[in-house]
CSV table of C-alpha atoms in Angstrom, one decimal:
chain,number,residue,atom,x,y,z
C,1130,UNK,CA,-53.2,-188.7,90.5
C,1131,UNK,CA,-50.3,-188.9,92.9
C,1132,UNK,CA,-48.9,-185.6,91.5
C,1133,UNK,CA,-52.3,-183.9,91.8
C,1134,UNK,CA,-52.6,-184.8,95.5
C,1135,UNK,CA,-49.0,-183.6,96.1
C,1136,UNK,CA,-49.8,-180.2,94.5
C,1137,UNK,CA,-53.0,-179.9,96.4
C,1138,UNK,CA,-51.4,-180.7,99.7
C,1139,UNK,CA,-48.5,-178.4,99.1
C,1140,UNK,CA,-50.6,-175.4,98.2
C,1141,UNK,CA,-53.0,-176.1,101.1
C,1142,UNK,CA,-50.2,-176.4,103.6
C,1143,UNK,CA,-48.8,-173.0,102.4
C,1144,UNK,CA,-52.2,-171.5,102.5
C,1145,UNK,CA,-52.9,-172.5,106.1
C,1146,UNK,CA,-50.3,-169.9,107.1
C,1147,UNK,CA,-52.2,-167.2,105.3
C,1148,UNK,CA,-53.9,-164.6,107.5
C,1149,UNK,CA,-56.8,-162.3,106.6
C,1150,UNK,CA,-56.5,-158.7,107.5
C,1151,UNK,CA,-58.5,-155.6,106.5
C,1152,UNK,CA,-55.2,-153.7,106.1
C,1153,UNK,CA,-51.9,-155.4,106.1
C,1154,UNK,CA,-48.8,-153.3,106.6
C,1155,UNK,CA,-45.7,-153.6,104.4
C,1156,UNK,CA,-44.0,-156.8,105.5
C,1157,UNK,CA,-40.8,-156.5,107.5
C,1158,UNK,CA,-39.5,-160.0,106.9
C,1159,UNK,CA,-39.6,-162.8,104.4
C,1160,UNK,CA,-41.7,-164.8,106.8
C,1161,UNK,CA,-44.4,-162.1,106.9
C,1162,UNK,CA,-44.5,-162.1,103.1
C,1163,UNK,CA,-45.7,-165.7,103.2
C,1164,UNK,CA,-47.7,-165.4,106.5
C,1165,UNK,CA,-49.8,-162.6,105.1
C,1166,UNK,CA,-50.4,-164.4,101.8
C,1167,UNK,CA,-53.8,-164.9,100.1
C,1168,UNK,CA,-55.3,-168.3,99.1
C,1169,UNK,CA,-58.3,-168.9,96.9
C,1170,UNK,CA,-59.6,-171.8,94.8
C,1171,UNK,CA,-62.6,-174.0,93.9
C,1172,UNK,CA,-64.0,-177.5,94.1
C,1173,UNK,CA,-65.9,-178.5,90.9
C,1174,UNK,CA,-68.2,-181.5,90.1
C,1175,UNK,CA,-69.2,-181.7,86.5
C,1176,UNK,CA,-71.8,-184.2,85.2
C,1177,UNK,CA,-72.4,-184.3,81.4
C,1178,UNK,CA,-74.5,-186.5,79.2
C,1179,UNK,CA,-74.9,-186.4,75.4
C,1180,UNK,CA,-78.0,-188.1,73.8
C,1181,UNK,CA,-77.4,-188.6,70.1
C,1182,UNK,CA,-80.0,-189.2,67.5
C,1183,UNK,CA,-81.9,-192.5,67.1
C,1184,UNK,CA,-79.6,-195.5,67.5
C,1185,UNK,CA,-76.4,-193.5,67.7
C,1186,UNK,CA,-74.5,-194.2,70.9
C,1187,UNK,CA,-75.1,-192.0,74.0
C,1188,UNK,CA,-72.5,-191.1,76.7
C,1189,UNK,CA,-72.3,-189.7,80.2
C,1190,UNK,CA,-69.6,-189.0,82.7
C,1191,UNK,CA,-69.0,-187.3,86.1
C,1192,UNK,CA,-65.7,-185.5,86.7
C,1193,UNK,CA,-64.6,-184.2,90.1
C,1194,UNK,CA,-61.7,-181.9,90.8
C,1195,UNK,CA,-60.4,-178.6,92.2
C,1196,UNK,CA,-57.9,-175.9,92.1
C,1197,UNK,CA,-56.0,-173.9,94.7
C,1198,UNK,CA,-54.1,-170.7,94.2
C,1199,UNK,CA,-51.6,-169.0,96.5
C,1200,UNK,CA,-50.3,-165.4,96.2
C,1201,UNK,CA,-47.7,-163.8,98.5
C,1202,UNK,CA,-48.2,-160.4,100.1
C,1203,UNK,CA,-46.9,-157.6,97.9
C,1204,UNK,CA,-43.4,-156.4,98.8
C,1205,UNK,CA,-42.0,-153.3,97.0
C,1206,UNK,CA,-44.6,-153.9,94.3
C,1207,UNK,CA,-43.6,-157.5,93.7
C,1208,UNK,CA,-45.7,-160.6,94.4
C,1209,UNK,CA,-45.4,-164.3,93.5
C,1210,UNK,CA,-48.3,-166.6,92.7
C,1211,UNK,CA,-48.8,-170.3,92.1
C,1212,UNK,CA,-51.9,-172.4,91.2
C,1213,UNK,CA,-52.4,-176.1,90.8
C,1214,UNK,CA,-55.4,-177.9,89.4
C,1215,UNK,CA,-56.5,-181.5,89.2
C,1216,UNK,CA,-59.3,-183.7,87.9
C,1217,UNK,CA,-60.4,-187.3,88.2
C,1218,UNK,CA,-63.3,-189.5,87.0
C,1219,UNK,CA,-65.9,-190.2,89.6
C,1220,UNK,CA,-68.1,-192.4,87.5
C,1221,UNK,CA,-68.8,-192.8,83.8
C,1222,UNK,CA,-69.9,-194.7,80.8
C,1223,UNK,CA,-67.1,-196.3,78.7
C,1224,UNK,CA,-66.1,-193.2,76.7
C,1225,UNK,CA,-63.9,-195.2,74.4
C,1226,UNK,CA,-66.6,-197.6,73.4
C,1227,UNK,CA,-67.2,-196.8,69.7
C,1228,UNK,CA,-70.6,-196.2,68.2
C,1229,UNK,CA,-71.6,-199.1,66.0
C,1230,UNK,CA,-72.7,-197.0,63.0
C,1231,UNK,CA,-69.9,-194.5,62.8
C,1232,UNK,CA,-67.0,-196.1,64.6
C,1233,UNK,CA,-66.4,-192.9,66.6
C,1234,UNK,CA,-66.2,-192.5,70.3
C,1235,UNK,CA,-67.3,-189.8,72.8
C,1236,UNK,CA,-66.2,-186.2,72.1
C,1237,UNK,CA,-67.7,-183.8,74.7
C,1238,UNK,CA,-67.3,-186.0,77.7
C,1239,UNK,CA,-63.7,-186.6,76.9
C,1240,UNK,CA,-63.2,-182.8,77.1
C,1241,UNK,CA,-63.6,-183.0,80.9
C,1242,UNK,CA,-60.4,-185.0,81.0
C,1243,UNK,CA,-57.4,-185.2,78.6
C,1244,UNK,CA,-58.1,-185.0,74.9
C,1245,UNK,CA,-54.5,-186.0,74.1
C,1246,UNK,CA,-54.7,-189.2,76.1
C,1247,UNK,CA,-58.2,-190.8,75.9
C,1248,UNK,CA,-57.3,-193.5,78.4
C,1249,UNK,CA,-56.2,-191.0,81.1
C,1250,UNK,CA,-58.9,-190.4,83.7
C,1251,UNK,CA,-56.8,-190.1,86.9
C,1252,UNK,CA,-53.4,-188.5,86.3
C,1253,UNK,CA,-54.9,-185.1,85.4
C,1254,UNK,CA,-53.0,-182.5,87.3
C,1255,UNK,CA,-51.5,-179.3,85.9
C,1256,UNK,CA,-49.4,-176.5,87.3
C,1257,UNK,CA,-51.6,-173.7,85.9
C,1258,UNK,CA,-49.9,-170.6,87.3
C,1259,UNK,CA,-46.4,-169.8,88.5
C,1260,UNK,CA,-45.6,-166.1,88.0
C,1261,UNK,CA,-43.8,-163.0,89.2
C,1262,UNK,CA,-45.9,-159.8,89.2
C,1263,UNK,CA,-44.9,-156.2,89.6
C,1264,UNK,CA,-47.6,-153.8,90.6
C,1265,UNK,CA,-47.1,-150.1,90.0
C,1266,UNK,CA,-49.4,-147.0,90.4
C,1267,UNK,CA,-51.1,-147.3,87.1
C,1268,UNK,CA,-51.0,-151.0,86.4
C,1269,UNK,CA,-49.0,-154.2,86.6
C,1270,UNK,CA,-46.6,-156.5,84.6
C,1271,UNK,CA,-46.7,-160.2,85.0
C,1272,UNK,CA,-44.3,-162.9,83.7
C,1273,UNK,CA,-44.6,-166.7,83.8
C,1274,UNK,CA,-47.6,-169.0,83.8
C,1275,UNK,CA,-50.3,-166.5,84.3
C,1276,UNK,CA,-54.0,-165.7,84.3
C,1277,UNK,CA,-54.7,-163.4,81.4
C,1278,UNK,CA,-57.3,-160.7,80.9
C,1279,UNK,CA,-60.1,-161.9,78.7
C,1280,UNK,CA,-59.9,-160.8,75.0
C,1281,UNK,CA,-62.5,-161.6,72.3
C,1282,UNK,CA,-60.3,-164.4,70.8
C,1283,UNK,CA,-57.6,-165.4,73.4
C,1284,UNK,CA,-59.3,-166.3,76.6
C,1285,UNK,CA,-59.5,-168.8,79.4
C,1286,UNK,CA,-63.0,-170.1,78.4
C,1287,UNK,CA,-63.5,-171.8,81.7
C,1288,UNK,CA,-66.3,-174.1,80.6
C,1289,UNK,CA,-64.7,-177.5,81.3
C,1290,UNK,CA,-62.6,-178.9,84.2
C,1291,UNK,CA,-59.5,-177.1,83.0
C,1292,UNK,CA,-59.5,-173.8,81.1
C,1293,UNK,CA,-57.0,-172.5,78.5
C,1294,UNK,CA,-53.7,-171.5,80.3
C,1295,UNK,CA,-50.9,-169.4,79.0
C,1296,UNK,CA,-47.2,-168.6,79.6
C,1297,UNK,CA,-45.6,-165.3,78.7
C,1298,UNK,CA,-45.5,-161.6,79.6
C,1299,UNK,CA,-48.5,-159.4,80.3
C,1300,UNK,CA,-48.5,-155.7,80.8
C,1301,UNK,CA,-51.6,-153.7,81.8
C,1302,UNK,CA,-51.7,-149.9,82.2
C,1303,UNK,CA,-54.8,-148.1,83.6
C,1304,UNK,CA,-55.3,-144.4,83.4
C,1305,UNK,CA,-58.7,-143.0,84.5
C,1306,UNK,CA,-61.1,-144.3,81.9
C,1307,UNK,CA,-58.4,-145.8,79.7
C,1308,UNK,CA,-56.9,-149.3,79.8
C,1309,UNK,CA,-54.1,-150.7,77.7
C,1310,UNK,CA,-53.0,-154.3,77.6
C,1311,UNK,CA,-49.8,-155.4,75.9
C,1312,UNK,CA,-48.5,-159.0,76.0
C,1313,UNK,CA,-46.5,-161.7,74.4
C,1314,UNK,CA,-47.5,-165.4,75.0
C,1315,UNK,CA,-45.1,-168.1,74.0
C,1316,UNK,CA,-46.5,-171.3,75.5
C,1317,UNK,CA,-50.0,-172.7,76.1
C,1318,UNK,CA,-51.8,-175.5,77.8
C,1319,UNK,CA,-55.1,-175.8,75.8
C,1320,UNK,CA,-58.4,-176.5,77.5
C,1321,UNK,CA,-59.0,-180.1,78.3
C,1322,UNK,CA,-55.3,-180.9,78.3
C,1323,UNK,CA,-52.6,-181.3,81.0
C,1324,UNK,CA,-49.3,-180.6,79.2
C,1325,UNK,CA,-47.7,-177.4,78.2
C,1326,UNK,CA,-46.7,-176.8,74.5
C,1327,UNK,CA,-44.9,-174.2,72.5
C,1328,UNK,CA,-47.0,-172.7,69.8
C,1329,UNK,CA,-45.7,-174.8,66.9
C,1330,UNK,CA,-46.7,-177.9,68.9
C,1331,UNK,CA,-50.0,-176.6,70.1
C,1332,UNK,CA,-51.6,-175.1,66.9
C,1333,UNK,CA,-53.4,-177.9,65.2
C,1334,UNK,CA,-53.6,-180.1,68.3
C,1335,UNK,CA,-57.4,-180.2,68.3
C,1336,UNK,CA,-58.6,-180.3,64.7
C,1337,UNK,CA,-56.8,-179.3,61.5
C,1338,UNK,CA,-60.0,-179.4,59.4
C,1339,UNK,CA,-59.9,-179.0,55.6
C,1340,UNK,CA,-58.3,-176.6,53.1
C,1341,UNK,CA,-60.5,-174.5,50.8
C,1342,UNK,CA,-60.0,-177.1,48.0
C,1343,UNK,CA,-61.2,-179.9,50.1
C,1344,UNK,CA,-57.8,-181.4,51.0
C,1345,UNK,CA,-57.3,-182.5,54.6
C,1346,UNK,CA,-55.3,-179.7,56.3
C,1347,UNK,CA,-52.0,-180.8,58.0
C,1348,UNK,CA,-50.5,-177.8,59.6
C,1349,UNK,CA,-49.6,-179.0,63.1
C,1350,UNK,CA,-45.9,-178.8,63.7
C,1351,UNK,CA,-45.5,-176.9,60.4
C,1352,UNK,CA,-46.2,-173.3,61.4
C,1353,UNK,CA,-42.9,-172.6,63.2
C,1354,UNK,CA,-45.0,-170.1,65.2
C,1355,UNK,CA,-43.2,-168.7,68.3
C,1356,UNK,CA,-46.2,-167.1,70.0
C,1357,UNK,CA,-48.8,-164.4,69.9
C,1358,UNK,CA,-48.6,-160.7,70.5
C,1359,UNK,CA,-51.7,-159.1,71.9
C,1360,UNK,CA,-52.7,-155.4,72.0
C,1361,UNK,CA,-56.0,-154.3,73.6
C,1362,UNK,CA,-57.2,-150.7,74.3
C,1363,UNK,CA,-60.4,-150.0,76.2
C,1364,UNK,CA,-62.0,-146.7,77.1
C,1365,UNK,CA,-65.4,-145.6,78.6
C,1366,UNK,CA,-67.0,-142.4,77.3
C,1367,UNK,CA,-70.3,-140.9,78.5
C,1368,UNK,CA,-72.6,-143.5,77.0
C,1369,UNK,CA,-70.1,-145.6,74.9
C,1370,UNK,CA,-67.6,-148.3,75.6
C,1371,UNK,CA,-64.8,-148.7,73.0
C,1372,UNK,CA,-62.4,-151.7,72.6
C,1373,UNK,CA,-59.8,-152.1,70.0
C,1374,UNK,CA,-57.8,-155.4,69.6
C,1375,UNK,CA,-54.9,-156.6,67.5
C,1376,UNK,CA,-53.5,-160.1,67.6
C,1377,UNK,CA,-50.2,-161.0,65.8
C,1378,UNK,CA,-49.9,-164.7,65.5
C,1379,UNK,CA,-46.3,-165.3,64.6
C,1380,UNK,CA,-45.8,-166.7,61.1
C,1381,UNK,CA,-49.6,-167.2,60.6
C,1382,UNK,CA,-51.7,-164.0,60.5
C,1383,UNK,CA,-52.7,-160.6,61.9
C,1384,UNK,CA,-56.3,-160.1,63.2
C,1385,UNK,CA,-57.7,-156.7,64.1
C,1386,UNK,CA,-61.0,-156.1,65.8
C,1387,UNK,CA,-62.9,-153.0,67.0
C,1388,UNK,CA,-66.0,-153.0,69.2
C,1389,UNK,CA,-68.4,-150.2,70.2
C,1390,UNK,CA,-71.1,-150.6,72.8
C,1391,UNK,CA,-73.6,-147.7,73.2
C,1392,UNK,CA,-75.7,-147.6,76.4
C,1393,UNK,CA,-78.8,-145.4,76.7
C,1394,UNK,CA,-81.4,-145.8,79.5
C,1395,UNK,CA,-82.1,-149.6,79.4
C,1396,UNK,CA,-80.9,-150.1,75.8
C,1397,UNK,CA,-77.6,-151.3,74.4
C,1398,UNK,CA,-76.4,-151.2,70.8
C,1399,UNK,CA,-73.2,-153.0,70.0
C,1400,UNK,CA,-71.1,-153.3,66.9
C,1401,UNK,CA,-68.0,-155.5,66.2
C,1402,UNK,CA,-65.8,-155.6,63.1
C,1403,UNK,CA,-62.8,-158.0,62.6
C,1404,UNK,CA,-60.3,-158.3,59.7
C,1405,UNK,CA,-57.5,-160.8,59.1
C,1406,UNK,CA,-54.3,-160.7,56.9
C,1407,UNK,CA,-52.1,-163.8,56.3
C,1408,UNK,CA,-48.4,-163.7,57.2
C,1409,UNK,CA,-46.0,-164.0,54.3
C,1410,UNK,CA,-44.5,-167.2,55.8
C,1411,UNK,CA,-47.7,-169.1,54.9
C,1412,UNK,CA,-46.7,-168.8,51.2
C,1413,UNK,CA,-43.5,-170.8,51.8
C,1414,UNK,CA,-45.5,-173.8,53.0
C,1415,UNK,CA,-47.1,-176.5,51.0
C,1416,UNK,CA,-50.8,-175.9,50.3
C,1417,UNK,CA,-52.0,-178.5,52.7
C,1418,UNK,CA,-49.6,-177.4,55.5
C,1419,UNK,CA,-50.9,-173.8,55.6
C,1420,UNK,CA,-53.1,-172.6,58.4
C,1421,UNK,CA,-54.5,-169.8,56.2
C,1422,UNK,CA,-54.2,-169.4,52.4
C,1423,UNK,CA,-52.4,-166.3,51.1
C,1424,UNK,CA,-55.6,-165.0,49.3
C,1425,UNK,CA,-57.8,-165.3,52.4
C,1426,UNK,CA,-58.8,-162.2,54.3
C,1427,UNK,CA,-61.5,-163.2,56.9
C,1428,UNK,CA,-63.9,-160.3,57.6
C,1429,UNK,CA,-66.7,-160.4,60.2
C,1430,UNK,CA,-69.3,-157.8,61.1
C,1431,UNK,CA,-71.4,-158.4,64.2
C,1432,UNK,CA,-74.2,-156.4,65.7
C,1433,UNK,CA,-76.3,-156.6,68.8
C,1434,UNK,CA,-79.4,-154.8,70.2
C,1435,UNK,CA,-80.6,-155.5,73.7
C,1436,UNK,CA,-83.2,-154.1,76.2
C,1437,UNK,CA,-82.3,-154.5,79.8
C,1438,UNK,CA,-85.0,-153.4,82.2
C,1439,UNK,CA,-85.0,-154.6,85.9
C,1440,UNK,CA,-84.6,-158.3,86.2
C,1441,UNK,CA,-84.7,-158.8,82.4
C,1442,UNK,CA,-82.2,-158.8,79.5
C,1443,UNK,CA,-83.7,-159.3,76.0
C,1444,UNK,CA,-81.5,-159.2,72.9
C,1445,UNK,CA,-81.0,-160.0,69.2
C,1446,UNK,CA,-77.7,-160.3,67.4
C,1447,UNK,CA,-76.6,-160.8,63.8
C,1448,UNK,CA,-73.2,-161.7,62.4
C,1449,UNK,CA,-72.0,-161.6,58.8
C,1450,UNK,CA,-68.9,-163.5,57.8
C,1451,UNK,CA,-68.0,-162.2,54.3
C,1452,UNK,CA,-66.9,-164.1,51.3
C,1453,UNK,CA,-63.3,-162.7,51.4
C,1454,UNK,CA,-62.1,-165.8,53.2
C,1455,UNK,CA,-62.7,-168.0,56.2
C,1456,UNK,CA,-62.3,-166.4,59.6
C,1457,UNK,CA,-59.6,-168.5,61.2
C,1458,UNK,CA,-58.1,-168.6,64.7
C,1459,UNK,CA,-56.5,-171.6,66.6
C,1460,UNK,CA,-59.0,-173.5,68.7
C,1461,UNK,CA,-56.1,-174.1,71.1
C,1462,UNK,CA,-56.0,-170.5,72.2
C,1463,UNK,CA,-59.6,-169.8,73.2
C,1464,UNK,CA,-63.1,-169.3,71.7
C,1465,UNK,CA,-64.4,-166.4,69.6
C,1466,UNK,CA,-66.7,-163.9,71.5
C,1467,UNK,CA,-68.8,-162.3,68.7
C,1468,UNK,CA,-72.2,-161.2,69.7
C,1469,UNK,CA,-73.8,-164.3,68.3
C,1470,UNK,CA,-71.3,-166.8,69.9
C,1471,UNK,CA,-72.8,-169.1,72.5
C,1472,UNK,CA,-71.6,-172.4,74.0
C,1473,UNK,CA,-71.2,-175.2,71.3
C,1474,UNK,CA,-71.7,-172.6,68.5
C,1475,UNK,CA,-68.8,-170.5,67.3
C,1476,UNK,CA,-68.0,-168.7,64.1
C,1477,UNK,CA,-64.3,-169.8,63.7
C,1478,UNK,CA,-63.7,-171.7,60.5
C,1479,UNK,CA,-66.6,-170.1,58.5
C,1480,UNK,CA,-66.8,-167.5,55.7
C,1481,UNK,CA,-69.7,-166.3,53.6
C,1482,UNK,CA,-72.1,-167.1,56.5
C,1483,UNK,CA,-75.0,-165.4,58.4
C,1484,UNK,CA,-75.7,-166.1,62.0
C,1485,UNK,CA,-78.8,-165.0,63.9
C,1486,UNK,CA,-79.1,-165.2,67.7
C,1487,UNK,CA,-81.9,-164.4,70.1
C,1488,UNK,CA,-81.3,-164.3,73.9
C,1489,UNK,CA,-83.2,-163.7,77.0
C,1490,UNK,CA,-82.2,-163.6,80.7
C,1491,UNK,CA,-84.3,-163.3,83.8
C,1492,UNK,CA,-83.0,-162.6,87.2
C,1493,UNK,CA,-85.6,-164.0,89.7
C,1494,UNK,CA,-86.6,-162.1,92.8
C,1495,UNK,CA,-85.0,-165.1,94.6
C,1496,UNK,CA,-81.5,-164.0,95.3
C,1497,UNK,CA,-78.9,-165.7,93.1
C,1498,UNK,CA,-81.4,-167.5,90.8
C,1499,UNK,CA,-81.1,-166.7,87.1
C,1500,UNK,CA,-82.5,-168.2,83.9
C,1501,UNK,CA,-81.2,-167.7,80.4
C,1502,UNK,CA,-82.4,-169.0,77.0
C,1503,UNK,CA,-80.5,-168.6,73.7
C,1504,UNK,CA,-81.5,-169.5,70.1
C,1505,UNK,CA,-79.1,-169.3,67.2
C,1506,UNK,CA,-79.3,-170.2,63.5
C,1507,UNK,CA,-76.2,-170.5,61.3
C,1508,UNK,CA,-76.7,-170.2,57.6
C,1509,UNK,CA,-73.9,-170.4,55.1
C,1510,UNK,CA,-71.8,-173.1,53.3
C,1511,UNK,CA,-73.1,-176.6,53.6
C,1512,UNK,CA,-71.3,-179.9,53.9
C,1513,UNK,CA,-68.8,-180.4,51.0
C,1514,UNK,CA,-68.5,-176.6,50.4
C,1515,UNK,CA,-65.0,-176.4,51.7
C,1516,UNK,CA,-64.0,-172.9,50.4
C,1517,UNK,CA,-65.7,-171.3,53.4
C,1518,UNK,CA,-66.2,-174.3,55.6
C,1519,UNK,CA,-63.0,-175.4,57.4
C,1520,UNK,CA,-64.7,-178.1,59.6
C,1521,UNK,CA,-67.2,-179.3,56.9
C,1522,UNK,CA,-70.3,-178.6,59.0
C,1523,UNK,CA,-73.9,-178.2,57.9
C,1524,UNK,CA,-76.2,-175.2,58.5
C,1525,UNK,CA,-77.9,-175.7,61.8
C,1526,UNK,CA,-80.0,-174.2,64.6
C,1527,UNK,CA,-79.4,-174.5,68.3
C,1528,UNK,CA,-81.2,-173.9,71.6
C,1529,UNK,CA,-79.4,-173.3,74.9
C,1530,UNK,CA,-81.1,-173.1,78.3
C,1531,UNK,CA,-79.2,-172.3,81.5
C,1532,UNK,CA,-80.4,-172.2,85.1
C,1533,UNK,CA,-77.9,-170.7,87.6
C,1534,UNK,CA,-78.3,-170.6,91.4
C,1535,UNK,CA,-75.8,-169.0,93.8
C,1536,UNK,CA,-76.3,-169.6,97.5
C,1537,UNK,CA,-75.7,-167.1,100.2
C,1538,UNK,CA,-75.2,-167.0,104.0
C,1539,UNK,CA,-73.5,-170.1,105.4
C,1540,UNK,CA,-73.3,-171.6,101.8
C,1541,UNK,CA,-71.8,-168.5,100.2
C,1542,UNK,CA,-69.5,-169.5,97.4
C,1543,UNK,CA,-71.7,-172.5,96.4
C,1544,UNK,CA,-73.0,-172.3,92.8
C,1545,UNK,CA,-75.2,-174.6,90.7
C,1546,UNK,CA,-75.5,-174.5,86.9
C,1547,UNK,CA,-77.8,-176.6,84.8
C,1548,UNK,CA,-77.2,-176.3,81.1
C,1549,UNK,CA,-79.3,-177.9,78.3
C,1550,UNK,CA,-78.3,-177.8,74.7
C,1551,UNK,CA,-80.2,-179.0,71.6
C,1552,UNK,CA,-78.6,-178.7,68.1
C,1553,UNK,CA,-79.9,-179.9,64.8
C,1554,UNK,CA,-78.6,-179.7,61.2
C,1555,UNK,CA,-80.8,-178.1,58.6
C,1556,UNK,CA,-79.9,-180.2,55.6
C,1557,UNK,CA,-77.8,-183.2,56.3
C,1558,UNK,CA,-78.5,-186.0,58.8
C,1559,UNK,CA,-75.9,-188.5,57.8
C,1560,UNK,CA,-74.6,-190.3,60.9
C,1561,UNK,CA,-71.0,-189.5,60.1
C,1562,UNK,CA,-71.8,-185.8,60.0
C,1563,UNK,CA,-74.1,-185.5,63.0
C,1564,UNK,CA,-72.6,-187.9,65.6
C,1565,UNK,CA,-71.3,-185.8,68.5
C,1566,UNK,CA,-71.6,-182.8,66.2
C,1567,UNK,CA,-75.3,-182.1,65.8
C,1568,UNK,CA,-78.8,-183.6,66.2
C,1569,UNK,CA,-78.1,-184.2,69.9
C,1570,UNK,CA,-79.5,-183.3,73.3
C,1571,UNK,CA,-76.9,-182.5,76.0
C,1572,UNK,CA,-77.3,-181.9,79.7
C,1573,UNK,CA,-74.6,-180.6,82.0
C,1574,UNK,CA,-75.0,-180.1,85.7
C,1575,UNK,CA,-72.1,-178.3,87.3
C,1576,UNK,CA,-71.5,-177.6,91.0
C,1577,UNK,CA,-68.8,-175.1,92.0
C,1578,UNK,CA,-67.7,-174.1,95.4
C,1579,UNK,CA,-65.5,-171.0,95.3
C,1580,UNK,CA,-63.3,-170.1,98.3
């Protein structure tokens, strides 16, 4: 906690010298570079409670924290940025008190703090950004601890107190309706953690799951992965958006993905296709130490149709994961963004599965008030069918409801989010399989003040 206060005070002190100007001339001295700097940040309060089925134990917690980022004025195209973030527990149930039936403890509530130290609720600071950026006419290049552009697999996924954070090199080039991103990331601080890791340490930090033959997977520290290379190309045609991605996860696998979104009047038709190939290094490892088996080629086809008249957005999506192998991507690097992906329901780890999602959004006439409802059903391998089921989950359905309100005027920057989730297995209700995984109600109330 002491370190988080020092970071916050340091950045705030630097930021107090920042001035706001409509047009700032090129700085003439080192002092002006800092005097004309930019400061932004947020304060966040996150209350979460999970109500498990019947006599299984329930949990709740309230986390409070914030972040502040400082960026110098650009000089000859160069700028420097730094960002610190901290969290502490305001009040809470005992998250380490085990459930009597299963012997397990809280899962979701711990994700607001540090999943690597379940007794740490106060010393939760992190230096999230520290980078050098060079801006040129058609883009920029950034090196260090940096904020990345969102991709369908590697992303910040800022749905807890701390998002995924990355270290490496990011290059973006923009030309008219074309955008190209190239990067190499070699260190990561996964969501809900405070430490920085190289990729060999990070991959497998969260959950190693099972191998296709049912053995417990044990690949953390065995991959010898040095990082991930990203390629993303985007363009906008008359009525079509196109995005092509390729991720090379060193020593593990290649993943390619293409996405088309066609807009016409108030309609949107989208299509995504993803394909994976294992790296040859995986053959050199023992069976249980492999992240992906040599014969696995995960393939996913996802489609979406939505109608978006004024104030409304109504959509249906379908995803098919084929039986050529499980679709695998480290949970420590982000969350998959297929058309059917919603909070608490992702495709990663599954093969030979079908997912249906219905979604509806309504933008009230009241400024800043929005309501969204999502329903998803995941059909595929059941518990015990490990060949296409890395995390040994059951088929299930899930309902999400979200109410968002953004204030204006004097309170501009203040946002409220109320999220309700209900998830239920379709076949198996054994306590060991559902505790903190399914058959639960969950409510989150998040207050954000952005400045």
